Amino acid sequence: MQFKITSGHLKNARTKAVISFVFKEQKKLPEEIAQLDEILEGAISALKREIKFNGDFGKVLTVPSLGKGKADFVILIGAGSKRDFDLDKARRLGAAAVRKMRNMKVDKAMIDAEALSIKDEDPDIAQAITEGVILGNYRFDKYMSKKDEFEPKEVQIRVKRKYKNAAEEKVKIGKILAEAQNFTRDLVNEPGNVINPQKLAEIAEELAKEYGFEVKIYDEDEIEKMGMNAYLAVARGSANPPRFIHLTYKPKKAKKEIALVGKGLTFDSGGLNIKPGDYMRWMKSDKAGACAVLGIFKAIGELKPDVAVHGVIAAAENMPDGKSYRPDDIIVAKNGVSIEIGNTDAEGRLTLADALCYVSELKPDAIIDMATLTGACIVALGEYTAGVMGNNQRLINQVLETSEKTGEWMWQLPFNDMLREHIKAPNADVYNIGTTRYGGAITAGLFLEKFVDKNIPWVHIDIAGPAHNTKGWYYHPKGATGFPVRTITTFLMENSK
Ligand code: BES
Ligand code: ZN
Ligand code: ZN
């Protein structure tokens, strides 16, 4: 889909449909819509009365121009109350606009960002609408023999003339962010029989080739030589061998060096502590953290920020087998910490343990891991919000503040010394489960803490809830969401200044 910036009058729009927005507070039609209404001989105001269109959020009014106007349709979408408006609402409205384009088979439209600009923030709104359009237009239908072949081709985004250049820049960034997020969604949506650890490594290699990243893939023998026994224990039960992936983006004038780690379980059956059927569904999404790291690399390949970035994934599949690791096993991780296994379904933290030791040795300025780590995090915060933990409040705040701009909801969960007691093991340094199920997201975070160099600021993002959804919400169709690609990429951009 092509994006263009324009600042012409709505009535002169050369496109199939003009899409604008009306706030609840706007009792009369906005000036330019009123002029269109005149050209259409009052059709807009008549239909507005007829369907009692009052600017309620997401409500749509479609008016055909029947040869009277330049565009074939004028579409008004309710923007809700001005008081409640924010950038994420603009994303949702972008998604509503593209959905309307799809179901009316309108391939070209002008979307009026200026109509949503309350405080002259046209460029940011243009970016948010662009993100919403691209994210809302996403579908995963490659395996369907019958699919909707229609694709919208062109969106013109209308802003005030003085903001044309600034909007152009922001729309370019929005397009890169949303396309990278869709790339992540595509990977997460692929099932375990298509993406296994080897395949994930190949995808990382392709990315490296496309954007000129360094890439190193370690096989099972090399993983063993590096002493990553916790990770290997998880991988042992699968016929698909593990692959440890290390991508590096190294620009000439890097302001900082940041390591990203993604949980990459291409499938999580639970292992010997096998999951009951209903809980095993969607466990192809247990690689969502890894796929987010790959999506973030795609975005930085395009945006080229002045910050060095490592992307590390300990890819594995958790399966029950004669070779599987067992409850009660004691394993020594890369940093010498011994782990007693309480449950083989708490496997993500074991793969992350060795990956966190590995990135700690790189001595980056910060470490951020993202992982579909615990069902407990979904119980604590609901399906739409990620849990954020870590060892450095400044870094946590920075991630939380960024997430407020991107609309990817995140909330901090508190570490404390009492819960630290809960991961003490009977026969080893640390247990891979808590002694009670209370605070399960936090005890998982506290487990990870044991494998991070204390001197390096570290943030853990538990995305078990928002990485995937079964119904679709806002600009997310059902399935993978691509969470938190936009937040972390934006964070990296902010650290390149
Ligand atoms: N991959 C799961 C966590 C998960 C659950 C992600 C639901 C998305 C949706 C993880 O490996 C797991 O199974 N965790 C266990 C840990 C428990 C055994 C301590 C859990 O959360 O039940
Ligand atoms: Zn598990
Ligand atoms: Zn898992």
PDB file of C-alpha atoms and ligand atoms in Angstrom, residues 263 265 268 270 273 275 279 281-283 285-286 318 343-349 372-378 432-434 440 462-465, ligand 1:
ATOM      1  CA  LYS A 263      11.831 -16.343  24.221  1.00  0.00           C
ATOM      2  CA  LEU A 265       9.862 -21.818  22.001  1.00  0.00           C
ATOM      3  CA  ASP A 268       5.540 -25.581  24.068  1.00  0.00           C
ATOM      4  CA  GLY A 270       4.788 -28.556  28.455  1.00  0.00           C
ATOM      5  CA  ASN A 273       4.522 -32.040  32.619  1.00  0.00           C
ATOM      6  CA  LYS A 275      -0.259 -29.385  29.079  1.00  0.00           C
ATOM      7  CA  TYR A 279      -3.911 -25.151  27.306  1.00  0.00           C
ATOM      8  CA  ARG A 281      -3.603 -24.712  21.847  1.00  0.00           C
ATOM      9  CA  TRP A 282      -1.856 -21.569  20.606  1.00  0.00           C
ATOM     10  CA  MET A 283       1.477 -22.685  22.020  1.00  0.00           C
ATOM     11  CA  SER A 285       2.805 -18.443  19.881  1.00  0.00           C
ATOM     12  CA  ASP A 286       5.416 -19.297  22.520  1.00  0.00           C
ATOM     13  CA  ASN A 318       9.561 -28.319  24.421  1.00  0.00           C
ATOM     14  CA  ASN A 343       7.993 -28.396  36.413  1.00  0.00           C
ATOM     15  CA  THR A 344       9.112 -28.971  32.819  1.00  0.00           C
ATOM     16  CA  ASP A 345       6.416 -26.557  31.615  1.00  0.00           C
ATOM     17  CA  ALA A 346       8.336 -23.676  33.213  1.00  0.00           C
ATOM     18  CA  GLU A 347      10.817 -24.063  30.348  1.00  0.00           C
ATOM     19  CA  GLY A 348      10.960 -20.521  28.983  1.00  0.00           C
ATOM     20  CA  ARG A 349      12.899 -19.215  31.992  1.00  0.00           C
ATOM     21  CA  THR A 372       5.440 -15.305  26.647  1.00  0.00           C
ATOM     22  CA  LEU A 373       6.557 -16.473  30.057  1.00  0.00           C
ATOM     23  CA  THR A 374       3.655 -17.101  32.427  1.00  0.00           C
ATOM     24  CA  GLY A 375      -0.066 -17.762  32.517  1.00  0.00           C
ATOM     25  CA  ALA A 376       0.116 -16.019  35.912  1.00  0.00           C
ATOM     26  CA  CYS A 377       0.851 -12.704  34.171  1.00  0.00           C
ATOM     27  CA  ILE A 378      -2.411 -13.051  32.241  1.00  0.00           C
ATOM     28  CA  ASN A 432      12.280 -23.173  38.266  1.00  0.00           C
ATOM     29  CA  ILE A 433       8.839 -22.711  39.884  1.00  0.00           C
ATOM     30  CA  GLY A 434       7.606 -20.784  42.904  1.00  0.00           C
ATOM     31  CA  GLY A 440       3.808 -16.522  39.433  1.00  0.00           C
ATOM     32  CA  ASP A 462       6.107 -10.809  30.056  1.00  0.00           C
ATOM     33  CA  ILE A 463       3.952 -10.741  26.912  1.00  0.00           C
ATOM     34  CA  ALA A 464       2.024 -14.001  27.533  1.00  0.00           C
ATOM     35  CA  GLY A 465      -1.281 -12.098  27.371  1.00  0.00           C
TER      36      GLY A 465
HETATM   37  N1  BES B   1       4.422 -20.677  27.566  1.00  0.00           N
HETATM   38  C1  BES B   1       3.879 -20.799  28.865  1.00  0.00           C
HETATM   39  C2  BES B   1       3.193 -19.507  29.358  1.00  0.00           C
HETATM   40  C3  BES B   1       1.930 -19.114  28.642  1.00  0.00           C
HETATM   41  C4  BES B   1       0.702 -19.539  29.119  1.00  0.00           C
HETATM   42  C5  BES B   1       1.963 -18.275  27.549  1.00  0.00           C
HETATM   43  C6  BES B   1      -0.453 -19.162  28.477  1.00  0.00           C
HETATM   44  C7  BES B   1       0.802 -17.904  26.900  1.00  0.00           C
HETATM   45  C8  BES B   1      -0.410 -18.342  27.372  1.00  0.00           C
HETATM   46  C9  BES B   1       4.966 -21.146  29.876  1.00  0.00           C
HETATM   47  O1  BES B   1       6.038 -21.867  29.382  1.00  0.00           O
HETATM   48  C10 BES B   1       4.314 -21.975  30.943  1.00  0.00           C
HETATM   49  O2  BES B   1       3.805 -23.006  30.613  1.00  0.00           O
HETATM   50  N2  BES B   1       4.346 -21.477  32.172  1.00  0.00           N
HETATM   51  C11 BES B   1       3.729 -22.141  33.253  1.00  0.00           C
HETATM   52  C12 BES B   1       4.661 -22.019  34.435  1.00  0.00           C
HETATM   53  C13 BES B   1       4.267 -22.841  35.615  1.00  0.00           C
HETATM   54  C14 BES B   1       4.463 -24.321  35.302  1.00  0.00           C
HETATM   55  C15 BES B   1       5.119 -22.449  36.792  1.00  0.00           C
HETATM   56  C16 BES B   1       2.396 -21.449  33.545  1.00  0.00           C
HETATM   57  O3  BES B   1       2.313 -20.236  33.393  1.00  0.00           O
HETATM   58  O4  BES B   1       1.443 -22.150  33.882  1.00  0.00           O
END
